Coordinates of C-alpha atoms in Angstrom, one line a residue:
M21 CA 24.4 -1.9 -34.8
V22 CA 26.9 -4.3 -36.6
R23 CA 30.4 -3.0 -36.6
L24 CA 33.4 -4.0 -38.6
S25 CA 36.5 -4.8 -36.6
W26 CA 39.7 -3.1 -37.7
S27 CA 43.2 -3.4 -36.3
G28 CA 45.5 -0.4 -35.7
D29 CA 44.9 3.0 -34.4
R30 CA 42.1 5.4 -35.5
E31 CA 44.2 7.3 -38.0
Q32 CA 45.2 4.0 -39.7
Q33 CA 41.6 2.9 -39.8
S34 CA 40.4 6.2 -41.2
S35 CA 43.0 6.1 -43.9
S36 CA 42.2 2.5 -44.7
K37 CA 38.6 3.5 -45.2
Q38 CA 39.4 6.4 -47.4
E39 CA 41.7 4.1 -49.6
M40 CA 38.9 1.6 -50.1
P41 CA 37.4 1.6 -53.6
S42 CA 33.9 3.1 -53.8
S43 CA 32.6 -0.3 -55.0
D44 CA 34.0 -2.1 -51.9
L45 CA 32.6 0.6 -49.7
L46 CA 29.2 0.2 -51.3
H47 CA 29.4 -3.5 -50.9
E48 CA 30.2 -3.2 -47.2
A49 CA 27.3 -0.8 -46.7
H50 CA 24.9 -3.2 -48.4
E51 CA 26.1 -6.1 -46.3
N52 CA 25.7 -4.2 -43.0
T53 CA 22.2 -3.1 -44.1
R54 CA 21.2 -6.6 -44.9
K55 CA 22.3 -7.9 -41.5
I56 CA 20.5 -5.2 -39.6
N57 CA 17.2 -5.8 -41.5
A58 CA 17.5 -9.5 -40.9
A59 CA 17.9 -8.9 -37.2
L60 CA 14.9 -6.6 -37.2
N61 CA 12.8 -9.1 -39.0
V62 CA 13.6 -11.8 -36.5
I63 CA 12.7 -9.6 -33.6
E64 CA 9.4 -8.6 -35.2
S65 CA 8.3 -12.1 -36.3
K66 CA 9.6 -14.1 -33.2
P67 CA 6.7 -15.9 -31.5
Q68 CA 6.5 -14.8 -27.8
D69 CA 5.1 -18.0 -26.3
G70 CA 7.0 -20.6 -28.3
T71 CA 3.9 -21.8 -30.2
G72 CA 3.8 -19.3 -33.0
R73 CA 0.9 -17.5 -31.4
K74 CA 0.8 -14.0 -30.1
K75 CA 1.2 -14.0 -26.3
S76 CA -1.9 -13.0 -24.5
L77 CA -1.2 -10.2 -22.0
S78 CA -4.3 -11.0 -20.0
I79 CA -2.9 -14.4 -19.0
Y80 CA 0.1 -14.7 -16.6
T81 CA 1.9 -17.9 -15.8
L82 CA 3.1 -18.3 -12.2
E83 CA 6.3 -20.0 -11.2
D84 CA 4.5 -23.3 -10.5
G85 CA 2.9 -23.2 -14.0
T86 CA -0.5 -22.0 -12.8
K87 CA -2.1 -19.6 -15.3
V88 CA -4.1 -16.7 -13.9
S89 CA -6.0 -13.9 -15.5
T90 CA -4.7 -10.4 -15.1
K91 CA -8.3 -9.2 -15.3
K92 CA -9.4 -10.9 -12.1
R93 CA -8.3 -11.0 -8.5
V94 CA -5.6 -13.7 -8.1
V95 CA -6.0 -14.1 -4.3
K96 CA -9.8 -14.2 -3.9
S97 CA -9.6 -14.5 -0.2
V98 CA -8.3 -11.0 0.0
P99 CA -11.3 -8.6 -0.1
P100 CA -11.2 -5.9 -2.7
V101 CA -10.6 -2.3 -1.7
A102 CA -13.6 0.0 -1.5
K103 CA -13.3 2.0 -4.6
R104 CA -16.0 4.6 -4.2
L105 CA -16.7 7.4 -1.6
P106 CA -19.7 6.9 0.5
T107 CA -22.7 9.2 0.2
D108 CA -23.7 11.4 3.1
E109 CA -26.9 9.3 3.5
E110 CA -24.7 6.2 4.0
L111 CA -22.2 7.9 6.4
F112 CA -24.6 10.0 8.5
D113 CA -27.9 9.0 10.1
A114 CA -31.1 11.1 10.2
D115 CA -29.8 13.0 13.3
G116 CA -26.6 13.9 11.5
L117 CA -24.4 11.6 13.6
P118 CA -21.7 9.4 11.9
N119 CA -22.9 5.9 11.2
H120 CA -20.0 4.2 13.1
E121 CA -21.0 0.7 12.0
F122 CA -20.8 1.7 8.3
L123 CA -17.6 3.6 8.9
R124 CA -16.0 0.6 10.6
E125 CA -16.6 -1.7 7.7
H126 CA -15.8 1.0 5.1
F127 CA -12.4 1.5 6.8
R128 CA -11.9 -2.2 7.0
K129 CA -12.0 -2.3 3.2
E130 CA -9.5 0.6 3.1
G131 CA -12.2 3.0 2.0
R132 CA -11.8 6.8 2.0
L133 CA -14.1 9.6 2.8
S134 CA -14.6 12.8 0.9
E135 CA -12.8 15.8 2.3
E136 CA -16.0 17.5 3.5
Q137 CA -17.2 14.3 5.2
A138 CA -13.9 14.0 7.1
V139 CA -14.0 17.7 8.0
R140 CA -17.5 17.3 9.4
I141 CA -16.6 14.4 11.7
L142 CA -13.4 16.1 12.9
E143 CA -15.2 19.3 13.7
M144 CA -18.0 17.5 15.5
A145 CA -15.5 15.6 17.6
T146 CA -13.4 18.7 18.4
D147 CA -16.5 20.5 19.6
I148 CA -17.5 17.7 22.0
L149 CA -13.9 17.3 23.3
S150 CA -13.5 21.0 23.8
R151 CA -16.4 21.1 26.3
E152 CA -14.8 18.4 28.5
P153 CA -12.5 19.3 31.5
N154 CA -8.8 18.6 31.5
L155 CA -9.4 15.9 34.2
L156 CA -12.3 13.5 33.5
Q157 CA -14.3 11.8 36.2
V158 CA -15.3 8.3 34.9
S159 CA -17.1 5.6 36.7
A160 CA -17.0 1.8 36.6
P161 CA -17.7 -0.6 34.9
I162 CA -15.2 0.5 32.2
T163 CA -12.6 -0.9 29.8
I164 CA -9.3 0.9 29.7
C165 CA -7.0 0.8 26.7
G166 CA -3.4 1.8 26.0
D167 CA -1.5 2.8 22.8
L168 CA -3.0 2.0 19.4
H169 CA -0.5 3.7 17.0
G170 CA -2.4 3.4 13.8
Q171 CA -3.1 -0.3 14.0
Y172 CA -6.7 -0.2 12.9
Y173 CA -7.3 -3.9 12.3
D174 CA -6.0 -4.6 15.9
L175 CA -8.4 -1.9 17.1
L176 CA -11.3 -3.9 15.7
K177 CA -10.0 -6.9 17.5
L178 CA -9.8 -4.8 20.7
F179 CA -13.5 -4.1 20.6
E180 CA -14.2 -7.8 20.1
V181 CA -12.2 -8.5 23.3
G182 CA -13.2 -5.5 25.3
G183 CA -16.9 -5.4 24.4
D184 CA -19.3 -3.6 22.0
P185 CA -18.8 0.2 22.4
K186 CA -22.5 0.6 22.1
T187 CA -23.0 -0.8 25.6
T188 CA -19.4 -0.9 27.0
P189 CA -17.9 2.3 28.5
Y190 CA -14.3 2.9 27.3
L191 CA -11.4 5.0 28.3
F192 CA -8.5 5.3 25.9
L193 CA -5.2 6.6 27.2
G194 CA -3.8 8.2 24.0
D195 CA -1.4 7.6 21.2
Y196 CA -3.9 6.8 18.5
V197 CA -1.7 7.9 15.6
D198 CA 1.9 7.5 14.2
R199 CA 4.1 4.6 13.4
G200 CA 1.2 2.4 12.0
S201 CA -0.3 2.8 8.5
F202 CA -3.9 3.3 9.5
S203 CA -3.7 6.2 11.9
F204 CA -6.4 8.2 10.2
E205 CA -8.8 5.3 10.2
C206 CA -8.2 4.8 14.0
L207 CA -8.7 8.4 14.8
L208 CA -11.9 9.0 12.8
Y209 CA -13.5 5.7 13.9
L210 CA -12.8 6.6 17.6
Y211 CA -14.1 10.1 17.0
S212 CA -17.3 8.7 15.4
L213 CA -17.8 6.6 18.6
K214 CA -17.1 9.6 20.8
I215 CA -19.7 11.6 18.8
N216 CA -22.3 8.9 19.2
Y217 CA -21.6 8.0 22.9
P218 CA -20.2 11.1 24.5
D219 CA -21.2 10.0 28.0
H220 CA -19.5 6.7 28.1
F221 CA -16.7 6.8 25.5
W222 CA -13.7 8.7 26.7
M223 CA -10.4 9.7 25.0
L224 CA -7.2 11.2 26.6
R225 CA -4.3 12.8 24.8
G226 CA -1.1 11.0 24.3
N227 CA 2.4 12.4 23.5
H228 CA 1.9 11.6 19.8
E229 CA -1.2 13.8 19.5
C230 CA 0.7 16.9 18.5
K231 CA 2.1 18.6 15.4
H232 CA 5.7 18.1 16.4
L233 CA 5.7 14.3 16.5
T234 CA 3.1 13.7 13.8
S235 CA 5.3 15.8 11.4
Y236 CA 8.4 13.8 12.4
F237 CA 6.8 10.4 12.2
T238 CA 4.2 9.0 9.9
F239 CA 0.8 10.7 10.5
K240 CA 1.4 13.8 8.5
T241 CA 2.7 11.8 5.6
E242 CA -0.4 9.5 5.8
C243 CA -2.8 12.5 5.8
L244 CA -1.1 14.1 2.8
H245 CA -1.1 10.7 1.0
K246 CA -4.8 9.9 1.7
Y247 CA -6.3 13.4 2.0
N248 CA -4.6 16.8 2.2
L249 CA -3.0 19.4 4.5
R250 CA -6.4 20.8 5.5
I251 CA -7.4 17.5 7.0
Y252 CA -4.0 17.1 8.8
D253 CA -4.4 20.6 10.3
L254 CA -7.9 19.8 11.5
C255 CA -6.6 16.6 13.1
C256 CA -3.9 18.5 15.0
H257 CA -6.5 21.1 16.1
S258 CA -8.6 18.3 17.5
F259 CA -5.6 16.9 19.4
N260 CA -5.4 20.2 21.4
A261 CA -9.0 19.5 22.6
L262 CA -8.3 16.1 24.1
P263 CA -8.4 15.9 27.9
L264 CA -5.2 15.1 29.8
A265 CA -6.1 12.7 32.5
A266 CA -8.9 10.9 34.3
V267 CA -9.9 9.7 37.7
M268 CA -11.6 6.3 37.4
N269 CA -14.1 5.2 40.0
G270 CA -12.6 7.8 42.4
Q271 CA -9.6 5.4 42.9
Y272 CA -7.3 5.3 39.9
F273 CA -5.4 8.1 38.3
C274 CA -5.4 7.4 34.6
V275 CA -3.0 9.2 32.3
H276 CA -0.9 8.6 29.2
G277 CA 2.6 9.1 30.6
G278 CA 2.9 9.5 34.3
I279 CA 3.1 11.9 37.3
S280 CA 5.1 15.1 37.8
P281 CA 6.9 16.8 40.6
E282 CA 4.5 19.7 39.9
L283 CA 1.5 17.5 40.4
K284 CA 0.6 18.0 44.1
T285 CA -3.2 17.3 43.8
V286 CA -5.3 15.9 40.9
E287 CA -7.0 19.3 40.6
D288 CA -3.7 20.7 39.4
V289 CA -4.5 19.1 36.0
N290 CA -7.5 21.4 35.6
R291 CA -5.3 24.5 35.9
I292 CA -3.4 23.6 32.7
N293 CA -4.1 25.4 29.4
R294 CA -4.4 22.3 27.3
F295 CA -5.5 23.9 24.0
R296 CA -2.0 24.2 22.6
E297 CA 1.0 22.2 21.4
I298 CA 2.6 19.9 24.0
P299 CA 5.4 21.9 25.7
S300 CA 8.9 20.4 26.2
R301 CA 8.8 20.9 30.0
G302 CA 6.3 21.5 32.8
L303 CA 3.2 19.6 34.2
M304 CA 1.5 19.1 30.8
C305 CA 4.7 17.6 29.3
D306 CA 5.2 15.3 32.3
L307 CA 1.6 14.0 32.2
L308 CA 2.2 12.8 28.6
W309 CA 5.9 12.0 28.5
A310 CA 7.0 10.7 32.0
D311 CA 8.0 7.1 32.6
P312 CA 8.6 4.9 35.6
S313 CA 12.4 4.6 36.3
E314 CA 14.2 1.6 34.9
T315 CA 14.8 0.4 38.5
Y316 CA 11.3 1.2 39.8
D317 CA 10.8 -2.1 41.6
E318 CA 14.4 -2.7 42.6
D319 CA 14.7 0.7 44.3
A320 CA 11.5 0.4 46.2
D321 CA 13.2 -0.3 49.6
D322 CA 16.0 2.2 49.1
P323 CA 15.2 5.3 51.1
S324 CA 18.0 7.3 49.3
T325 CA 16.3 6.9 45.9
L326 CA 15.3 10.2 44.3
A327 CA 11.6 10.7 43.6
Y328 CA 12.3 12.1 40.1
T329 CA 15.3 11.9 37.8
P330 CA 15.8 13.3 34.3
N331 CA 14.3 11.0 31.7
I332 CA 17.3 10.2 29.6
I333 CA 15.5 7.8 27.3
R334 CA 12.8 10.3 26.3
G335 CA 15.1 13.3 26.2
C336 CA 12.5 15.3 28.2
S337 CA 10.4 15.1 31.3
F338 CA 11.2 12.9 34.3
A339 CA 11.5 9.2 35.3
F340 CA 9.5 8.8 38.5
S341 CA 10.3 6.2 41.1
Y342 CA 8.3 3.9 43.4
K343 CA 8.9 6.5 46.1
A344 CA 7.3 9.3 43.9
S345 CA 4.2 7.1 43.1
C346 CA 3.6 6.2 46.8
E347 CA 3.9 9.8 47.9
F348 CA 1.5 10.9 45.2
L349 CA -1.1 8.2 46.0
Q350 CA -0.8 8.9 49.7
R351 CA -1.2 12.6 49.1
T352 CA -4.3 12.3 46.9
G353 CA -5.9 9.3 48.6
L354 CA -5.9 7.3 45.4
L355 CA -5.3 3.5 45.0
S356 CA -3.1 3.3 41.9
I357 CA -1.8 4.9 38.7
I358 CA -2.9 3.5 35.4
R359 CA -0.9 4.6 32.3
A360 CA 0.3 3.6 28.8
H361 CA 3.2 5.1 26.8
E362 CA 5.5 2.0 26.8
A363 CA 5.3 -1.2 24.8
Q364 CA 5.0 -4.3 27.0
D365 CA 5.8 -7.9 26.0
Q366 CA 2.6 -9.2 27.5
G367 CA 0.6 -6.1 26.8
Y368 CA 0.7 -4.9 30.4
R369 CA 2.9 -4.7 33.5
M370 CA 2.0 -4.4 37.2
Y371 CA 4.6 -2.8 39.4
K372 CA 5.4 -3.2 43.0
N373 CA 2.6 -3.0 45.5
T374 CA 2.2 -0.1 47.9
K375 CA 3.1 -0.9 51.5
N376 CA 0.0 0.4 53.1
L377 CA -2.7 -1.0 50.7
G378 CA -0.9 -3.9 49.1
F379 CA -2.1 -3.0 45.7
P380 CA 0.1 -2.4 42.6
S381 CA 1.3 1.2 42.8
L382 CA 1.5 1.4 39.0
L383 CA 0.0 -0.4 36.0
T384 CA 1.1 0.0 32.4
L385 CA -1.2 -0.9 29.5
F386 CA -0.2 -1.3 25.8
S387 CA -2.9 -2.2 23.3
A388 CA -1.0 -2.5 20.0
P389 CA -0.1 -6.1 19.4
N390 CA 3.1 -7.0 17.4
Y391 CA 4.0 -3.3 17.6
L392 CA 5.4 -2.0 14.3
D393 CA 5.1 -5.6 12.9
T394 CA 8.3 -6.1 14.7
Y395 CA 8.0 -6.5 18.5
K396 CA 5.9 -9.7 18.5
N397 CA 4.3 -8.5 21.8
K398 CA 0.8 -9.2 23.0
A399 CA -1.7 -6.4 23.6
A400 CA -4.0 -6.0 26.6
V401 CA -7.0 -4.1 27.8
L402 CA -8.2 -3.7 31.4
K403 CA -11.9 -4.4 32.2
Y404 CA -12.8 -3.0 35.6
S405 CA -16.2 -3.9 37.1
D406 CA -17.4 -4.5 40.7
N407 CA -14.0 -3.7 42.1
V408 CA -12.4 -6.5 40.1
M409 CA -9.7 -6.0 37.5
N410 CA -9.7 -8.3 34.6
I411 CA -6.9 -8.0 32.1
R412 CA -7.6 -9.5 28.7
Q413 CA -4.8 -10.1 26.2
F414 CA -5.0 -10.5 22.4
N415 CA -2.7 -11.1 19.5
M416 CA -2.3 -9.2 16.2
S417 CA -4.7 -9.4 13.3
Q418 CA -3.8 -9.6 9.7
H419 CA -3.8 -6.2 7.9
P420 CA -3.2 -4.9 4.4
Y421 CA 0.4 -4.3 3.5
W422 CA 1.7 -0.8 2.8
L423 CA 5.2 0.1 1.6
P424 CA 7.3 2.2 3.9
N425 CA 6.3 5.9 4.0
F426 CA 3.2 5.2 1.9
M427 CA 5.3 4.8 -1.3
D428 CA 3.6 3.6 -4.5
V429 CA 5.0 0.6 -6.3
F430 CA 6.6 2.8 -9.0
T431 CA 8.6 4.9 -6.6
W432 CA 9.5 1.8 -4.6
S433 CA 10.7 -0.1 -7.7
L434 CA 12.6 2.8 -9.3
P435 CA 16.0 1.9 -7.7
F436 CA 15.5 -1.8 -8.8
V437 CA 14.6 -0.9 -12.4
G438 CA 17.2 1.8 -12.6
E439 CA 19.9 -0.6 -11.5
K440 CA 19.0 -3.2 -14.0
V441 CA 18.7 -0.7 -16.9
T442 CA 22.0 0.8 -16.2
E443 CA 23.6 -2.6 -15.8
M444 CA 22.3 -3.5 -19.3
L445 CA 23.6 -0.2 -20.7
V446 CA 27.0 -0.8 -19.2
S447 CA 27.0 -4.3 -20.5
I448 CA 26.1 -3.1 -24.0
L449 CA 28.8 -0.5 -23.9
N450 CA 31.3 -3.0 -22.6
I451 CA 30.8 -5.3 -25.6
C452 CA 33.1 -3.0 -27.6
T453 CA 36.5 -1.8 -26.7
E454 CA 37.3 1.9 -26.7
E455 CA 39.0 1.4 -30.1
E456 CA 36.0 -0.4 -31.5
L457 CA 33.7 2.5 -30.4
E458 CA 35.7 4.8 -32.6
E459 CA 35.2 2.7 -35.8
E460 CA 32.8 3.7 -38.5
T461 CA 29.9 1.5 -39.7
F462 CA 28.5 2.0 -43.2
V463 CA 24.8 1.4 -44.0
I464 CA 22.4 2.2 -46.8
R465 CA 19.9 4.5 -45.0
E466 CA 17.1 4.1 -47.6
D467 CA 17.2 0.3 -47.3
L468 CA 17.0 0.1 -43.5
G469 CA 13.9 -1.5 -42.0
A470 CA 11.0 0.8 -41.3
T471 CA 11.2 0.1 -37.6
L472 CA 14.7 1.5 -37.4
K473 CA 15.0 5.3 -37.4
S474 CA 18.8 5.7 -37.1
K475 CA 20.0 8.5 -34.9
N476 CA 23.6 7.2 -35.2
T477 CA 26.1 9.9 -34.8
E478 CA 28.9 7.9 -36.3
Q479 CA 30.1 8.3 -39.9
V480 CA 27.6 6.6 -42.3
V481 CA 27.2 6.3 -46.0
T482 CA 24.0 7.5 -47.8
V483 CA 23.6 6.2 -51.3
I484 CA 21.5 8.3 -53.6
P485 CA 19.6 6.2 -56.2
G486 CA 21.1 6.5 -59.7
S487 CA 24.3 8.1 -58.4
K488 CA 27.6 6.5 -57.7
K489 CA 28.6 9.3 -55.3
S490 CA 28.4 8.8 -51.5
K491 CA 28.0 11.5 -48.9
K492 CA 29.8 11.3 -45.6
K493 CA 28.3 12.7 -42.5
R494 CA 30.6 14.0 -39.7
S495 CA 31.0 11.6 -36.8
I496 CA 30.8 12.7 -33.2
L497 CA 34.0 10.6 -32.7
D498 CA 35.9 12.8 -35.1
D499 CA 36.0 15.5 -32.4
D500 CA 38.3 14.7 -29.5
A501 CA 36.3 16.8 -27.1
K502 CA 33.0 15.1 -28.0
R503 CA 34.7 11.7 -27.8
R504 CA 35.9 12.5 -24.3
A505 CA 32.4 13.7 -23.4
L506 CA 31.0 10.4 -24.6
R507 CA 33.5 8.5 -22.5
S508 CA 32.5 10.6 -19.4
K509 CA 28.9 9.8 -20.0
I510 CA 29.7 6.0 -20.1
L511 CA 31.5 6.3 -16.8
A512 CA 28.6 8.3 -15.4
I513 CA 26.2 5.6 -16.3
A514 CA 28.4 3.1 -14.5
K515 CA 28.4 5.4 -11.4
V516 CA 24.6 5.7 -11.6
S517 CA 24.4 1.9 -11.7
R518 CA 26.4 1.6 -8.5
M519 CA 24.3 4.3 -6.8
Y520 CA 21.1 2.5 -7.8
S521 CA 22.6 -0.6 -6.3
V522 CA 23.1 1.1 -3.0
L523 CA 19.5 2.5 -3.1
R524 CA 18.1 -1.0 -3.8
E525 CA 20.1 -2.5 -0.9
E526 CA 18.8 0.3 1.4
S527 CA 15.2 -0.3 0.1
D528 CA 15.6 -4.0 1.0
K529 CA 16.6 -3.1 4.6
V530 CA 13.8 -0.5 5.0
Q531 CA 11.3 -3.1 3.8
Y532 CA 12.6 -5.6 6.3
L533 CA 12.2 -3.3 9.2
K534 CA 9.1 -1.6 7.6
T535 CA 7.7 1.1 9.8
M536 CA 10.1 0.5 12.6
N537 CA 12.5 3.1 11.1
S538 CA 10.0 5.8 10.4
G539 CA 12.7 7.5 8.4
V540 CA 15.0 7.8 11.4
L541 CA 16.4 4.3 12.0
P542 CA 19.2 4.3 14.6
R543 CA 22.6 4.2 12.9
G544 CA 24.4 0.9 13.3
A545 CA 21.2 -1.2 13.4
L546 CA 22.0 -2.6 10.0
S547 CA 25.8 -2.9 10.3
R548 CA 25.8 -6.7 10.8
G549 CA 23.7 -7.4 7.7
S550 CA 20.7 -9.8 7.5
E551 CA 22.0 -12.1 10.3
G552 CA 22.3 -9.2 12.6
L553 CA 18.8 -8.0 11.8
N554 CA 17.3 -11.4 12.4
E555 CA 19.1 -11.6 15.8
A556 CA 18.2 -8.0 16.7
L557 CA 14.5 -8.6 16.0
S558 CA 14.3 -12.1 17.5
N559 CA 12.6 -11.0 20.7
F560 CA 10.7 -8.2 22.3
E561 CA 13.5 -6.7 24.4
R562 CA 16.0 -6.5 21.5
A563 CA 13.4 -4.9 19.2
R564 CA 12.5 -2.4 21.9
R565 CA 16.2 -1.5 22.5
A566 CA 16.7 -1.1 18.7
D567 CA 13.8 1.3 18.6
L568 CA 14.7 3.4 21.6
E569 CA 16.0 6.2 19.3
N570 CA 12.4 6.7 18.1
E571 CA 11.0 6.9 21.6
R572 CA 12.8 10.2 22.3
L573 CA 11.4 13.7 21.9
P574 CA 12.5 14.3 18.3
P575 CA 14.4 17.4 17.3
S576 CA 12.8 20.3 15.4
L577 CA 12.2 19.8 11.6
A578 CA 14.9 22.4 10.9
D579 CA 17.4 20.5 12.9
V580 CA 16.4 17.2 11.2
E581 CA 16.8 18.8 7.8
K582 CA 20.2 20.2 8.7
S583 CA 21.4 16.9 10.1
R584 CA 20.1 15.0 7.0
E585 CA 21.9 17.4 4.7
Q586 CA 25.2 17.0 6.6
Y587 CA 24.8 13.2 6.6
Y588 CA 24.3 13.0 2.8
R589 CA 27.0 15.5 2.1
K590 CA 29.4 13.3 4.0
K591 CA 28.2 10.2 2.2
L592 CA 28.6 11.9 -1.2
E593 CA 32.2 13.0 -0.3
E594 CA 33.0 9.4 0.7
F595 CA 31.5 8.1 -2.5
N596 CA 33.5 10.6 -4.6
E597 CA 36.7 9.6 -2.8
K598 CA 36.2 6.0 -3.6
E599 CA 35.5 6.8 -7.2
E600 CA 38.7 8.8 -7.5
K601 CA 40.7 5.9 -6.1

């Protein structure tokens, strides 16, 4: 709104206005009204594309000048998302088994299932898994695979490298979910294969197949975003049915994590009650959480080395040494231990050979390439046939992009939009000084343009046709308390603008690291800014070290909430202290 600039304090301005003759006041009001209407007419009649024509909202011009239709796919090489739910006839064959080939392509297009279809597959898989022993006995030939972590498009590549699951036996070592954006697709596709080929498709439990970790990391959020709590609970119920270990070809002990001081013979595995949440200690915990020690190979010739030490990195279970592995293999008559659980730069790692057999005492497999879109590692699978080990590596496959924590674009962009809007508000308010904000502006209400419905709280003049009298409405600025309240609101807008700025900067960092943080990024990882981030993520080892915090057994959700509340309370206090200064 156009304002008149007056010098002097408010009392002088008010008295000057009151002393103005009514004809001068009326003239001023007419002049202000004319200017406002002229501005409104310009806004309404201004051509939006510079040619005098109305701008078409169905055509968008890119930065390079290319015009594209907003009604068609701009990047035609990206396949469209499957928009409809499949029918039961498409998803299940005549025998009631899931059509895994249809499901594979449906999930490739980011398709969804109905709730009842997902329930049906989960219940069928749980029933089959529940009838299997804790310790599987699997024969060669077979392909053994490590962690997947929700990387569905890399799982499809894995089957290209490892062989068609129709004819190729498979043993998966666990960790199908969490961290990646397609955990549900990985799980249900694997379950569909298990249902179709129960005698040559095997799945073990990993440490992430439990409620504790899936609630802390991404799988629960993914299930709630794509489906609902019922589906998540059924997934967790199916996790409890997964076997814990396998003996392959009577020679290799296959497990997700490692061995335990409580594991005297392989038959000890069958004595565990596996149909429960993973405990924080004991044999079941060790099978899924244990790691080889950091100095596994170096301490091989040191007789004073302890067989088991507390696993500091994981915060639970043990770190087992070369000595522990050799004692276990000698005691059980097995050749080697094959496990997963740890990311590897080349997708696998062979540890020091045993002295009596000259074969690697331990082998780690990891089948999620470019883990978290950050590690830049290769993935590997082990194909074992005719007493020959063949390790095949593969690289990452392109996959659809998801915002962190499955946010939609509106939630993601709110800090950006909010920051810009508040910046504009502050800029508008800063056009006028505090004294100018207290000045009155006079207009003729009846003559204002139809597009303007004035809600001005300042003093205005309303001219009644045929009358020379003017009526004055009370201004909000006539009241000192209200004037102070308005000033407080202006300052609050400025504060909100700064807060949105902080949110936007944090969103930038979260996007850069993507799922690596999983909501619990180690503090200090961002302290050096973008240069520090680039350096920290430049190679596998640095990325692994930055992510070690997320490899630990997480605290309970109650502890997490308490810690988060304390953290934000501290940040709020620091923010308020800066504002007061």
